[in-house]
Short mmCIF file of C-alpha atoms and ligand atoms in Angstrom, two decimals:
data_model
loop_
_atom_site.label_atom_id
_atom_site.label_comp_id
_atom_site.label_asym_id
_atom_site.label_seq_id
_atom_site.Cartn_x
_atom_site.Cartn_y
_atom_site.Cartn_z
CA MET I 1 0.00 0.00 0.00
CA ALA I 2 1.12 3.55 -0.71
CA LYS I 3 1.91 5.67 2.31
CA ILE I 4 -0.54 8.47 2.95
CA ASN I 5 -0.07 12.09 3.94
CA GLU I 6 -0.63 11.60 7.66
CA ASN I 7 -1.19 15.29 8.23
CA TYR I 8 -4.75 14.68 7.04
CA LEU I 9 -5.31 12.44 10.06
CA LYS I 10 -4.59 15.34 12.39
CA LEU I 11 -7.87 16.97 11.33
CA PRO I 12 -10.97 16.22 13.43
CA GLN I 13 -13.03 13.44 11.84
CA ASN I 14 -16.41 15.09 12.00
CA TYR I 15 -16.80 17.95 9.58
CA LEU I 16 -19.03 20.64 11.12
CA PHE I 17 -21.77 20.60 8.50
CA THR I 18 -21.88 16.79 8.40
CA GLU I 19 -22.54 16.71 12.14
CA ILE I 20 -25.23 19.39 11.78
CA SER I 21 -27.08 17.44 9.08
CA ARG I 22 -26.78 14.26 11.13
CA ARG I 23 -28.49 15.91 14.11
CA VAL I 24 -31.14 17.59 11.94
CA LYS I 25 -31.92 14.29 10.23
CA ILE I 26 -32.40 12.44 13.50
CA PHE I 27 -34.70 15.18 14.79
CA GLN I 28 -36.72 15.30 11.55
CA ASN I 29 -37.16 11.50 11.56
CA GLU I 30 -38.46 11.60 15.12
CA ASN I 31 -40.62 14.68 14.45
CA PRO I 32 -41.85 14.40 10.88
CA ALA I 33 -44.40 17.23 11.32
CA ALA I 34 -41.81 19.81 12.46
CA GLU I 35 -41.20 22.58 9.91
CA ILE I 36 -37.49 23.16 10.17
CA ILE I 37 -36.05 26.54 9.18
CA ARG I 38 -32.41 26.38 8.14
CA LEU I 39 -30.41 29.48 9.03
CA GLY I 40 -27.23 27.46 9.33
CA ILE I 41 -25.37 27.10 6.07
CA GLY I 42 -23.59 29.98 4.42
CA ASP I 43 -25.11 29.54 0.99
CA VAL I 44 -27.12 32.13 -0.92
CA THR I 45 -30.71 31.44 -2.01
CA GLN I 46 -31.68 34.22 -4.45
CA PRO I 47 -31.23 33.86 -8.24
CA LEU I 48 -28.36 35.36 -10.24
CA PRO I 49 -28.69 39.01 -11.34
CA LYS I 50 -30.26 39.44 -14.78
CA VAL I 51 -27.13 41.16 -16.19
CA CYS I 52 -25.15 37.99 -15.41
CA ILE I 53 -27.73 35.70 -17.01
CA ASP I 54 -27.83 37.85 -20.16
CA ALA I 55 -24.03 37.98 -20.43
CA MET I 56 -23.69 34.23 -19.92
CA THR I 57 -26.44 33.50 -22.45
CA ALA I 58 -24.63 35.63 -25.04
CA ALA I 59 -21.37 33.85 -24.19
CA VAL I 60 -23.00 30.44 -24.69
CA ALA I 61 -24.06 31.56 -28.17
CA GLU I 62 -20.47 32.64 -28.90
CA MET I 63 -19.24 29.19 -27.93
CA GLY I 64 -21.59 27.66 -30.51
CA ASN I 65 -20.05 29.56 -33.40
CA ALA I 66 -16.65 28.67 -34.89
CA GLU I 67 -15.73 32.36 -35.32
CA THR I 68 -16.30 33.28 -31.70
CA PHE I 69 -15.60 29.92 -30.03
CA ARG I 70 -13.00 29.97 -27.20
CA GLY I 71 -10.84 27.12 -25.97
CA TYR I 72 -8.37 27.40 -23.11
CA GLY I 73 -8.27 30.95 -21.83
CA PRO I 74 -5.37 32.82 -20.24
CA GLU I 75 -4.37 31.15 -16.93
CA GLN I 76 -4.54 34.47 -15.13
CA GLY I 77 -8.09 35.08 -16.41
CA TYR I 78 -9.44 37.15 -19.31
CA LEU I 79 -8.21 40.71 -19.47
CA PHE I 80 -11.77 42.02 -19.97
CA LEU I 81 -12.67 40.79 -16.47
CA ARG I 82 -9.39 41.75 -14.77
CA GLU I 83 -9.62 45.28 -16.18
CA LYS I 84 -13.20 45.70 -14.96
CA ILE I 85 -12.29 44.47 -11.46
CA ALA I 86 -9.30 46.81 -11.27
CA GLU I 87 -11.41 49.75 -12.42
CA TRP I 88 -14.62 49.20 -10.42
CA ASN I 89 -13.40 47.65 -7.18
CA TYR I 90 -10.13 49.55 -6.84
CA GLN I 91 -9.35 52.48 -9.15
CA LYS I 92 -12.81 54.07 -8.85
CA ARG I 93 -12.26 53.96 -5.07
CA GLY I 94 -8.89 55.64 -5.39
CA LEU I 95 -6.88 52.44 -4.86
CA ASN I 96 -3.84 51.49 -6.85
CA VAL I 97 -4.44 47.95 -8.16
CA ASN I 98 -3.98 47.12 -11.84
CA ALA I 99 -5.25 44.27 -14.03
CA ASP I 100 -1.83 42.54 -14.06
CA GLU I 101 -2.03 42.07 -10.30
CA ILE I 102 -5.37 40.21 -10.45
CA PHE I 103 -5.68 36.43 -10.87
CA ILE I 104 -9.13 35.02 -11.73
CA SER I 105 -10.12 31.66 -10.24
CA ASP I 106 -13.12 29.38 -9.91
CA GLY I 107 -13.79 30.71 -6.42
CA SER I 108 -12.06 31.94 -3.37
CA LYS I 109 -12.06 28.78 -1.28
CA CYS I 110 -9.38 27.18 -3.44
CA ASP I 111 -7.36 30.40 -3.55
CA CYS I 112 -7.45 30.73 0.25
CA GLY I 113 -6.47 27.08 0.52
CA ASN I 114 -3.82 27.02 -2.20
CA ILE I 115 -1.95 30.23 -1.40
CA GLN I 116 0.06 28.55 1.38
CA GLU I 117 1.84 26.44 -1.27
CA ILE I 118 3.99 29.38 -2.36
CA PHE I 119 5.38 29.84 1.17
CA SER I 120 8.03 27.82 2.94
CA LEU I 121 6.81 24.82 4.96
CA ASP I 122 8.49 26.19 8.07
CA SER I 123 6.55 29.48 7.92
CA LYS I 124 4.88 30.32 11.18
CA PHE I 125 1.28 31.39 10.70
CA ALA I 126 -1.35 33.19 12.73
CA VAL I 127 -5.06 32.77 12.19
CA ALA I 128 -8.14 34.58 13.48
CA ASP I 129 -10.22 32.54 15.94
CA PRO I 130 -13.07 31.89 15.19
CA VAL I 131 -12.87 32.01 11.39
CA TYR I 132 -13.60 30.22 8.09
CA PRO I 133 -11.85 26.85 8.66
CA VAL I 134 -10.11 26.70 5.26
CA TYR I 135 -6.99 28.66 6.27
CA LEU I 136 -6.15 26.47 9.25
CA ASP I 137 -7.14 23.11 7.74
CA THR I 138 -5.07 23.60 4.57
CA ASN I 139 -2.02 24.44 6.67
CA VAL I 140 -2.63 21.33 8.78
CA MET I 141 -2.79 19.24 5.58
CA ALA I 142 0.44 20.81 4.35
CA GLY I 143 2.20 19.89 7.60
CA ARG I 144 2.69 23.36 9.08
CA THR I 145 1.23 22.35 12.46
CA GLY I 146 1.60 19.79 15.20
CA ASN I 147 -1.31 17.76 16.56
CA LEU I 148 -4.70 18.90 17.81
CA ASN I 149 -4.58 19.39 21.58
CA SER I 150 -7.37 18.80 24.09
CA ASP I 151 -8.05 22.56 24.23
CA GLY I 152 -9.11 22.45 20.56
CA ARG I 153 -5.93 24.14 19.36
CA PHE I 154 -3.23 22.75 17.06
CA SER I 155 0.27 23.11 18.37
CA GLY I 156 2.53 25.37 16.37
CA VAL I 157 -0.29 27.72 15.40
CA VAL I 158 -0.71 31.29 16.66
CA TYR I 159 -4.41 31.84 17.32
CA LEU I 160 -5.77 35.38 17.29
CA PRO I 161 -8.78 35.46 19.61
CA CYS I 162 -11.67 37.54 18.24
CA THR I 163 -13.86 38.21 21.25
CA ALA I 164 -16.47 40.68 22.42
CA GLU I 165 -13.78 42.01 24.83
CA ASN I 166 -11.49 43.08 21.99
CA ASN I 167 -14.41 44.15 19.83
CA PHE I 168 -13.53 41.28 17.45
CA ASN I 169 -10.41 43.24 16.41
CA PRO I 170 -7.53 40.95 17.44
CA ALA I 171 -4.20 42.59 18.22
CA PRO I 172 -0.97 41.41 16.57
CA PRO I 173 0.92 38.78 18.62
CA ASP I 174 4.02 39.53 20.67
CA GLU I 175 6.01 36.96 18.74
CA LYS I 176 7.05 37.07 15.08
CA VAL I 177 4.93 35.19 12.53
CA ASP I 178 5.42 34.95 8.76
CA LEU I 179 1.82 34.64 7.57
CA ILE I 180 -1.36 36.15 8.97
CA TYR I 181 -4.85 35.09 7.91
CA LEU I 182 -7.50 37.74 8.47
CA CYS I 183 -11.10 37.74 7.30
CA SER I 184 -13.13 40.96 7.27
CA PRO I 185 -16.11 41.05 7.33
CA ASN I 186 -15.53 37.90 9.32
CA ASN I 187 -17.26 34.60 8.77
CA PRO I 188 -18.70 33.55 11.28
CA THR I 189 -18.83 36.59 13.61
CA GLY I 190 -20.14 39.06 10.99
CA THR I 191 -17.87 41.71 12.51
CA THR I 192 -15.26 43.82 10.72
CA LEU I 193 -11.74 45.07 11.30
CA ASP I 194 -11.71 48.83 11.49
CA LYS I 195 -9.12 51.08 9.88
CA ALA I 196 -7.00 51.47 13.00
CA ALA I 197 -6.87 47.71 13.62
CA LEU I 198 -5.96 47.02 10.02
CA ALA I 199 -3.30 49.75 10.02
CA ASN I 200 -1.85 48.13 13.14
CA TRP I 201 -1.61 44.81 11.27
CA VAL I 202 0.04 46.41 8.24
CA ASP I 203 2.55 48.02 10.58
CA TYR I 204 3.22 44.66 12.28
CA ALA I 205 3.68 42.96 8.89
CA GLN I 206 6.15 45.62 7.77
CA LYS I 207 8.19 45.35 10.96
CA ASN I 208 8.17 41.53 10.97
CA ASP I 209 8.53 40.84 7.23
CA ALA I 210 5.19 39.08 7.35
CA VAL I 211 2.52 38.66 4.68
CA ILE I 212 -1.16 39.31 5.44
CA LEU I 213 -3.60 37.00 3.66
CA TYR I 214 -6.76 39.10 3.67
CA ASP I 215 -10.07 37.45 2.83
CA ALA I 216 -12.60 40.09 1.79
CA ALA I 217 -15.27 37.71 0.44
CA TYR I 218 -17.98 39.83 2.09
CA ALA I 219 -16.61 43.27 1.20
CA ALA I 220 -19.77 44.12 -0.75
CA TYR I 221 -21.84 43.74 2.42
CA ILE I 222 -20.12 46.58 4.25
CA THR I 223 -22.66 49.34 4.90
CA GLU I 224 -20.68 51.63 7.22
CA LYS I 225 -18.53 54.11 5.30
CA LYS I 226 -15.74 54.10 7.91
CA ILE I 227 -15.03 50.35 7.51
CA PRO I 228 -12.36 49.49 4.91
CA ARG I 229 -13.58 47.28 2.04
CA SER I 230 -10.07 46.49 0.87
CA ILE I 231 -6.84 46.16 2.80
CA TYR I 232 -5.25 48.40 0.16
CA GLU I 233 -7.09 51.32 1.75
CA ILE I 234 -4.31 51.17 4.35
CA ASP I 235 -1.04 52.92 3.45
CA GLY I 236 1.76 50.45 2.88
CA ALA I 237 -0.55 47.43 2.44
CA ARG I 238 0.66 46.86 -1.13
CA GLU I 239 4.05 45.80 0.27
CA VAL I 240 2.60 43.29 2.75
CA ALA I 241 -0.84 42.00 1.72
CA ILE I 242 -2.59 39.60 -0.62
CA GLU I 243 -6.36 40.09 -0.96
CA PHE I 244 -8.96 37.43 -1.80
CA ARG I 245 -12.36 38.26 -3.26
CA SER I 246 -15.23 36.24 -4.63
CA PHE I 247 -18.37 36.66 -6.73
CA SER I 248 -20.11 34.03 -4.56
CA LYS I 249 -21.67 36.26 -1.94
CA THR I 250 -21.50 39.47 -3.99
CA ALA I 251 -23.46 38.20 -6.98
CA GLY I 252 -24.85 34.80 -5.99
CA PHE I 253 -22.07 32.81 -7.72
CA THR I 254 -21.75 30.01 -5.11
CA GLY I 255 -22.83 27.46 -7.72
CA THR I 256 -21.52 29.39 -10.72
CA ARG I 257 -17.93 29.74 -9.39
CA CYS I 258 -15.70 32.77 -9.83
CA GLY I 259 -13.27 34.56 -7.54
CA TYR I 260 -9.91 36.29 -7.68
CA VAL I 261 -6.70 37.07 -5.83
CA VAL I 262 -4.83 40.37 -5.83
CA ILE I 263 -1.05 40.09 -5.48
CA PRO I 264 0.61 43.51 -5.82
CA GLU I 265 3.71 43.81 -7.97
CA ASN I 266 5.78 45.12 -5.07
CA LEU I 267 4.99 42.28 -2.67
CA TYR I 268 8.01 40.05 -2.17
CA GLY I 269 9.05 36.92 -0.34
CA LYS I 270 12.62 35.81 0.16
CA THR I 271 14.72 32.70 -0.43
CA SER I 272 16.74 30.98 2.30
CA THR I 273 19.75 32.94 1.06
CA GLY I 274 17.86 36.21 1.36
CA GLU I 275 17.08 36.92 -2.29
CA LYS I 276 13.86 38.83 -2.94
CA VAL I 277 11.26 37.10 -5.16
CA PRO I 278 7.95 38.69 -6.28
CA LEU I 279 5.13 36.56 -4.84
CA LYS I 280 3.07 37.33 -7.94
CA ASN I 281 5.53 35.35 -10.08
CA LEU I 282 5.25 32.30 -7.85
CA TRP I 283 1.47 32.40 -7.91
CA LEU I 284 1.41 32.74 -11.71
CA ARG I 285 3.75 29.74 -11.94
CA ARG I 286 1.55 27.76 -9.58
CA GLN I 287 -1.68 28.63 -11.38
CA SER I 288 -0.33 27.99 -14.87
CA THR I 289 0.91 24.58 -13.74
CA LYS I 290 -2.09 23.41 -11.72
CA PHE I 291 -5.06 25.40 -13.00
CA ASN I 292 -6.51 25.87 -16.48
CA GLY I 293 -8.73 28.83 -15.93
CA THR I 294 -12.37 29.59 -15.18
CA ALA I 295 -14.93 29.05 -17.94
CA TYR I 296 -15.20 31.91 -20.46
CA ILE I 297 -18.98 31.90 -20.00
CA ILE I 298 -18.64 32.40 -16.25
CA GLN I 299 -16.05 35.16 -16.62
CA ARG I 300 -18.47 36.99 -18.96
CA GLY I 301 -21.20 36.59 -16.33
CA ALA I 302 -18.92 37.96 -13.61
CA ALA I 303 -17.81 40.95 -15.73
CA ALA I 304 -21.47 41.94 -16.22
CA ILE I 305 -21.78 43.22 -12.64
CA TYR I 306 -19.35 46.03 -13.53
CA SER I 307 -21.79 48.44 -15.15
CA ASP I 308 -24.26 50.88 -13.59
CA GLU I 309 -27.06 48.39 -14.23
CA GLY I 310 -25.03 45.49 -12.85
CA GLN I 311 -24.11 47.42 -9.72
CA ALA I 312 -27.77 48.33 -9.15
CA GLN I 313 -28.76 44.66 -9.43
CA ILE I 314 -26.16 43.37 -6.98
CA LYS I 315 -27.06 46.20 -4.63
CA ASN I 316 -30.65 44.93 -4.62
CA LEU I 317 -29.50 41.39 -3.96
CA ILE I 318 -27.30 42.45 -1.06
CA GLU I 319 -30.02 44.68 0.37
CA TYR I 320 -32.40 41.73 0.35
CA TYR I 321 -30.03 39.72 2.55
CA MET I 322 -29.10 42.68 4.71
CA THR I 323 -32.77 43.36 5.43
CA ASN I 324 -32.92 39.75 6.66
CA ALA I 325 -29.89 40.52 8.82
CA GLN I 326 -31.71 43.51 10.36
CA ILE I 327 -34.78 41.36 11.00
CA ILE I 328 -32.64 38.73 12.74
CA ARG I 329 -30.76 41.31 14.81
CA ALA I 330 -33.98 43.02 15.88
CA GLY I 331 -35.75 39.72 16.59
CA LEU I 332 -32.91 38.32 18.67
CA THR I 333 -32.43 41.55 20.58
CA ALA I 334 -36.16 41.68 21.37
CA ALA I 335 -35.95 38.07 22.57
CA GLY I 336 -33.20 39.13 24.97
CA PHE I 337 -30.13 37.73 23.22
CA THR I 338 -26.76 39.44 23.00
CA VAL I 339 -25.90 39.75 19.31
CA TYR I 340 -22.92 40.85 17.22
CA GLY I 341 -22.43 41.29 13.48
CA GLY I 342 -25.22 41.62 10.93
CA ILE I 343 -24.46 45.28 10.17
CA ASN I 344 -21.64 44.88 7.64
CA ALA I 345 -22.09 41.17 6.95
CA PRO I 346 -24.86 38.61 6.38
CA TYR I 347 -23.96 36.79 9.62
CA ILE I 348 -25.31 37.28 13.11
CA TRP I 349 -23.21 35.98 15.98
CA LEU I 350 -25.17 35.40 19.13
CA LYS I 351 -24.09 34.61 22.61
CA THR I 352 -25.69 31.42 23.89
CA PRO I 353 -28.06 32.02 26.83
CA LYS I 354 -27.39 30.55 30.31
CA ASN I 355 -23.78 29.87 29.30
CA LEU I 356 -24.88 26.88 27.26
CA SER I 357 -22.24 25.30 25.05
CA SER I 358 -22.57 25.97 21.31
CA TRP I 359 -23.77 22.45 20.62
CA ASN I 360 -26.23 22.37 23.52
CA PHE I 361 -27.76 25.63 22.35
CA PHE I 362 -27.82 24.29 18.78
CA ASP I 363 -29.86 21.31 20.06
CA GLU I 364 -32.20 23.57 22.03
CA LEU I 365 -32.88 25.80 19.02
CA LEU I 366 -33.50 22.75 16.88
CA THR I 367 -35.78 20.85 19.24
CA LYS I 368 -37.71 23.76 20.80
CA TYR I 369 -37.95 26.18 17.88
CA ASN I 370 -37.09 23.97 14.89
CA ILE I 371 -34.41 26.44 13.78
CA VAL I 372 -31.00 25.33 12.55
CA GLY I 373 -27.99 27.52 13.32
CA THR I 374 -24.28 26.78 13.22
CA PRO I 375 -22.48 26.13 16.52
CA GLY I 376 -19.72 28.69 16.97
CA ALA I 377 -17.31 26.10 18.35
CA GLY I 378 -17.06 24.67 14.83
CA PHE I 379 -15.11 27.78 13.74
CA GLY I 380 -12.44 27.74 16.43
CA PRO I 381 -12.06 27.49 20.21
CA CYS I 382 -13.12 31.13 20.75
CA GLY I 383 -16.39 30.36 18.99
CA GLU I 384 -17.49 28.26 21.98
CA GLY I 385 -20.50 29.81 23.67
CA PHE I 386 -21.75 31.36 20.42
CA LEU I 387 -23.95 30.39 17.50
CA ARG I 388 -24.07 31.76 13.95
CA LEU I 389 -27.28 32.57 12.10
CA THR I 390 -27.20 33.57 8.45
CA ALA I 391 -29.22 36.17 6.58
CA PHE I 392 -29.09 34.10 3.39
CA GLY I 393 -32.51 32.52 3.89
CA SER I 394 -35.72 33.68 2.25
CA ARG I 395 -37.54 36.68 3.79
CA GLU I 396 -40.46 34.43 4.69
CA ASN I 397 -38.31 31.92 6.61
CA THR I 398 -36.32 34.66 8.31
CA LEU I 399 -39.50 36.35 9.58
CA ALA I 400 -41.02 33.02 10.63
CA ALA I 401 -37.88 32.07 12.57
CA MET I 402 -37.87 35.36 14.49
CA GLN I 403 -41.58 35.02 15.27
CA ARG I 404 -40.90 31.63 16.82
CA LEU I 405 -38.11 33.05 18.97
CA THR I 406 -39.92 36.15 20.19
CA LYS I 407 -43.23 34.41 20.91
C1 PLP U 501 -17.99 31.97 1.05
C2 PLP U 501 -16.63 32.34 1.45
C3 PLP U 501 -15.60 32.40 0.52
C4 PLP U 501 -15.83 32.21 -0.94
O1 PLP U 501 -15.92 30.94 -1.37
P1 PLP U 501 -16.05 30.61 -2.90
O2 PLP U 501 -15.13 29.46 -3.09
O3 PLP U 501 -15.63 31.80 -3.70
O4 PLP U 501 -17.49 30.27 -3.12
C5 PLP U 501 -14.33 32.80 0.93
N1 PLP U 501 -14.10 33.12 2.21
C6 PLP U 501 -15.07 33.10 3.12
C7 PLP U 501 -14.77 33.54 4.48
C8 PLP U 501 -16.36 32.68 2.78
O5 PLP U 501 -17.31 32.65 3.70
#
């Protein structure tokens, strides 16, 4: 038998969402009449914007004609899409990012997971806690950690606690790390890093020769003007930060698949002998070796959001979910819960009552109110004692869930 990568065995066996569906299934079997409302998973429910459908339909027609047919596209993504992203998401906001610094992908999960490959295996990394599990798990798989300890933490990892006490703005560690994973707006807490906190991180990265891996998948959900949508709003960030973005939550592309990474030209890593190497070159090499591009049709669909009409349509979509978020925040507050998030993100992070554990509160919500949330402990040790609800459900289900809780 071939030897396996044993790092995979360090990961906990039960994937969070598998355990949730197991518990929901058991409850539904025992209570077939219960009408369960799912506010657990982080998937969107509303259809794609019309501009995207029209652009993809036109692209399908092009593929059916020998004159306009396209085969393999550029590994970095089509220039028409990269130029639109640079213009609409960065240059129009006064930020210096150009099309050559953008790499199109089939979604941000793989980018967030793959980026670690271009860094040395002995890099020390820090990760927000709680957060989207992809950053930590992919580093475990790669062998950058020790084993999982009984406190729920892997040895060799620097955890950055995001708590109500620090306003979910973790401070840089006292020790030196090489890589820092931050997510703002954060999944699962729905909270954001403010300008001062982010500037503090950029300063830390400059002083410690570290790289910030900044996941801004929910940037389009930011409603407060003072909250940065891009890390490049911070002076000096171009020398220390990679930014990840996705069309999944912005334009409903979770099943359509398109995302991108920004790696500035002047962001460098170094060899063991101290030579500077542009990180952008390594990523291009990695992508052109292991990835053959996102479908032309999908890239046309994504590019369609960059017009006045497209922006108006995604604004509507986001407002639909953010109205759900307001309904959830108001409902939970009226029911006496302590809630965070939901103002600049489609996630509401609520403190469990009576100091219940995340999973015990999950069970109580399921059995008493027939509502499915996501236990906070599944996102990191500091998520214990919290539960995540999402605003991605339908209006009807969101209202019904809050009625059940406030009654
Ligand atoms: C949904 C999500 C993504 C994007 O995933 P895709 O692969 O683009 O669908 C990235 N980061 C976070 C934190 C997310 O919640």
